[in-house]
CSV table of C-alpha atoms in Angstrom, one decimal:
chain,number,residue,atom,x,y,z
A,1,MET,CA,0.0,0.0,0.0
A,2,LEU,CA,1.2,3.5,-0.8
A,3,ILE,CA,0.6,6.2,1.8
A,4,LEU,CA,1.1,9.9,1.0
A,5,GLY,CA,2.0,11.9,4.1
A,6,ILE,CA,1.3,15.6,4.1
A,7,ASP,CA,2.8,18.3,6.3
A,8,PRO,CA,0.5,21.2,5.4
A,9,GLY,CA,1.6,24.8,5.3
A,10,SER,CA,0.5,28.0,3.5
A,11,ARG,CA,3.9,28.6,1.9
A,12,HIS,CA,5.5,25.2,1.9
A,13,THR,CA,3.7,21.8,2.1
A,14,GLY,CA,5.9,18.8,2.7
A,15,PHE,CA,5.0,15.4,1.1
A,16,GLY,CA,6.3,11.9,1.5
A,17,LEU,CA,5.2,8.8,-0.2
A,18,VAL,CA,5.8,5.6,1.8
A,19,ARG,CA,5.3,2.0,0.6
A,20,ARG,CA,4.5,-0.7,3.1
A,21,ARG,CA,5.9,-4.2,2.2
A,22,GLY,CA,5.1,-6.6,5.0
A,23,ALA,CA,6.7,-5.1,8.1
A,24,ARG,CA,9.1,-3.0,6.1
A,25,LEU,CA,8.6,0.6,5.0
A,26,GLU,CA,10.4,2.4,2.2
A,27,ALA,CA,10.4,6.0,1.0
A,28,VAL,CA,9.3,6.2,-2.6
A,29,GLN,CA,9.4,9.9,-3.1
A,30,PHE,CA,9.5,13.0,-0.9
A,31,GLY,CA,9.9,16.8,-1.2
A,32,ARG,CA,7.9,19.9,-0.8
A,33,LEU,CA,5.4,22.0,-2.7
A,34,SER,CA,6.1,25.7,-2.5
A,35,ALA,CA,4.2,28.9,-3.4
A,36,SER,CA,5.6,32.4,-3.6
A,37,PRO,CA,5.6,34.2,-0.2
A,38,ARG,CA,4.8,37.4,-2.0
A,39,ALA,CA,1.5,36.0,-3.4
A,40,SER,CA,-1.8,36.5,-1.6
A,41,LEU,CA,-3.0,33.7,0.7
A,42,SER,CA,-5.7,32.6,-1.8
A,43,ALA,CA,-3.1,32.5,-4.6
A,44,ARG,CA,-0.7,30.5,-2.5
A,45,LEU,CA,-3.4,28.0,-1.6
A,46,GLY,CA,-4.4,27.7,-5.2
A,47,VAL,CA,-0.9,26.9,-6.2
A,48,LEU,CA,-0.4,24.3,-3.5
A,49,ALA,CA,-3.8,22.7,-4.3
A,50,ALA,CA,-3.0,22.5,-8.0
A,51,ASP,CA,0.5,21.1,-7.3
A,52,LEU,CA,-1.0,18.5,-4.9
A,53,ASP,CA,-3.5,17.6,-7.6
A,54,GLU,CA,-0.6,16.9,-10.1
A,55,LEU,CA,1.3,15.0,-7.4
A,56,LEU,CA,-1.7,12.7,-6.8
A,57,ASP,CA,-2.0,12.0,-10.5
A,58,ALA,CA,1.7,11.0,-10.6
A,59,LEU,CA,1.9,9.0,-7.3
A,60,ARG,CA,-1.6,7.4,-7.1
A,61,PRO,CA,-1.5,6.8,-3.3
A,62,GLY,CA,-4.0,4.4,-1.7
A,63,ALA,CA,-4.3,6.6,1.4
A,64,VAL,CA,-3.4,10.1,2.5
A,65,ALA,CA,-2.2,11.0,6.0
A,66,ILE,CA,-2.2,14.6,7.1
A,67,GLU,CA,-1.0,16.3,10.2
A,68,SER,CA,-3.7,18.1,12.1
A,69,ALA,CA,-3.5,21.6,13.4
A,70,PHE,CA,-2.7,22.0,17.1
A,71,LEU,CA,-4.1,24.4,19.6
A,72,GLY,CA,-0.8,25.7,20.9
A,73,MET,CA,-0.4,28.0,17.9
A,74,ASN,CA,-1.2,31.6,17.9
A,75,PRO,CA,-4.8,32.2,16.6
A,76,ARG,CA,-3.7,33.8,13.3
A,77,SER,CA,-1.2,31.0,12.5
A,78,LEU,CA,-3.9,28.4,13.4
A,79,MET,CA,-6.4,30.0,11.1
A,80,VAL,CA,-4.0,30.2,8.1
A,81,LEU,CA,-2.9,26.6,8.7
A,82,SER,CA,-6.5,25.4,8.9
A,83,GLN,CA,-7.2,27.2,5.6
A,84,ALA,CA,-4.2,25.4,4.0
A,85,ARG,CA,-5.3,22.1,5.4
A,86,GLY,CA,-8.8,22.7,4.0
A,87,ALA,CA,-7.5,23.5,0.5
A,88,LEU,CA,-5.4,20.4,0.5
A,89,LEU,CA,-8.1,18.1,1.9
A,90,GLY,CA,-10.5,19.4,-0.7
A,91,VAL,CA,-8.2,18.1,-3.4
A,92,VAL,CA,-7.9,14.7,-1.8
A,93,GLY,CA,-11.6,14.5,-1.0
A,94,ARG,CA,-12.6,15.3,-4.5
A,95,ARG,CA,-10.7,12.2,-5.6
A,96,GLY,CA,-12.3,10.0,-2.9
A,97,ILE,CA,-8.9,8.9,-1.4
A,98,GLU,CA,-9.1,7.8,2.2
A,99,VAL,CA,-7.7,10.4,4.6
A,100,PHE,CA,-6.2,9.8,8.1
A,101,GLU,CA,-5.4,12.7,10.4
A,102,TYR,CA,-2.9,12.6,13.2
A,103,SER,CA,-1.8,15.3,15.7
A,104,PRO,CA,1.8,16.3,15.8
A,105,ALA,CA,2.2,14.6,19.2
A,106,GLU,CA,0.8,11.3,17.8
A,107,VAL,CA,3.2,11.5,14.9
A,108,LYS,CA,6.2,12.3,17.1
A,109,ASN,CA,5.3,9.5,19.6
A,110,THR,CA,4.9,6.9,16.8
A,111,VAL,CA,8.1,7.8,15.1
A,112,THR,CA,10.4,8.5,18.1
A,113,GLY,CA,8.5,7.2,21.2
A,114,ASN,CA,8.4,10.8,22.5
A,115,GLY,CA,5.3,13.0,21.8
A,116,LYS,CA,7.4,16.1,22.5
A,117,ALA,CA,10.4,15.2,20.3
A,118,GLY,CA,12.1,18.0,18.4
A,119,LYS,CA,12.2,18.3,14.6
A,120,GLU,CA,15.8,17.1,14.4
A,121,GLN,CA,15.1,13.9,16.4
A,122,VAL,CA,12.0,13.2,14.2
A,123,ALA,CA,14.1,13.7,11.0
A,124,ARG,CA,16.9,11.4,12.3
A,125,MET,CA,14.3,8.7,13.1
A,126,VAL,CA,12.6,9.1,9.8
A,127,GLU,CA,16.0,8.6,8.0
A,128,MET,CA,16.7,5.5,10.2
A,129,LEU,CA,13.3,3.9,9.8
A,130,LEU,CA,13.3,4.4,6.0
A,131,GLY,CA,17.0,3.7,5.4
A,132,LEU,CA,17.7,7.2,4.2
A,133,ARG,CA,20.8,7.9,6.2
A,134,GLY,CA,23.0,10.5,4.5
A,135,GLU,CA,20.3,11.7,2.2
A,136,GLY,CA,19.6,14.8,4.3
A,137,VAL,CA,15.8,14.8,4.2
A,138,ALA,CA,14.6,18.5,4.5
A,139,GLY,CA,12.3,19.5,7.4
A,140,ASP,CA,9.0,19.7,5.5
A,141,ALA,CA,9.6,16.4,3.7
A,142,ALA,CA,10.8,14.7,6.9
A,143,ASP,CA,7.7,15.8,8.7
A,144,ALA,CA,5.5,14.5,5.9
A,145,LEU,CA,7.3,11.1,5.9
A,146,ALA,CA,6.8,10.9,9.6
A,147,VAL,CA,3.1,11.4,9.1
A,148,ALA,CA,3.1,8.6,6.5
A,149,ILE,CA,5.1,6.3,8.9
A,150,CYS,CA,2.6,7.1,11.7
A,151,CYS,CA,-0.3,6.1,9.4
A,152,ALA,CA,1.5,2.9,8.3
A,153,HIS,CA,2.0,1.8,11.9
A,154,ARG,CA,-1.4,2.9,13.3
A,155,ARG,CA,-3.7,2.0,10.4
A,156,PRO,CA,-3.8,-1.8,11.0
A,157,LEU,CA,-4.8,-1.1,14.6
A,158,GLU,CA,-7.4,1.4,13.6
A,159,THR,CA,-8.8,-1.0,11.1
A,160,LEU,CA,-9.1,-3.7,13.8
A,161,MET,CA,-10.8,-1.3,16.2
A,162,GLU,CA,-13.3,-0.3,13.6
A,163,ALA,CA,-14.1,-3.9,12.8
A,164,ALA,CA,-14.6,-4.6,16.6
A,165,ARG,CA,-17.1,-1.7,16.8
A,166,GLU,CA,-19.3,-3.2,14.0
């Protein structure tokens, strides 16, 4: 199964495609989508949404995992991040791709064992877990790969829990 992790932002959105093969995970592709910081918010979101649409055409993931907004942010940043998430989720939703959402603490805990881990620790663990040592995965892409890893590890349990509720 291919899982596309997304670390949303209004200027830069990280993405990371992970393939699960049995118990092993491998990074297929990762990077970031960027919009001009001089453009208006609506223009930036339009660029990011269009770029994600093209990426979905190229990568064809079976699921998308996205980081949720967290309440510790200042209200303006939270609002802008929420708008970015909405624009990106709209693109995914229009295609009918299953979406999984995880908080930053859930992602960090799954990847590092510490829900309060720093960005550098998360990036190092992502590189170790995916065998990317020495490739220098950039921050946005590392965060997106971490979201995809979180989904790959948690999804089987979530599926079992849903089946038990039925």
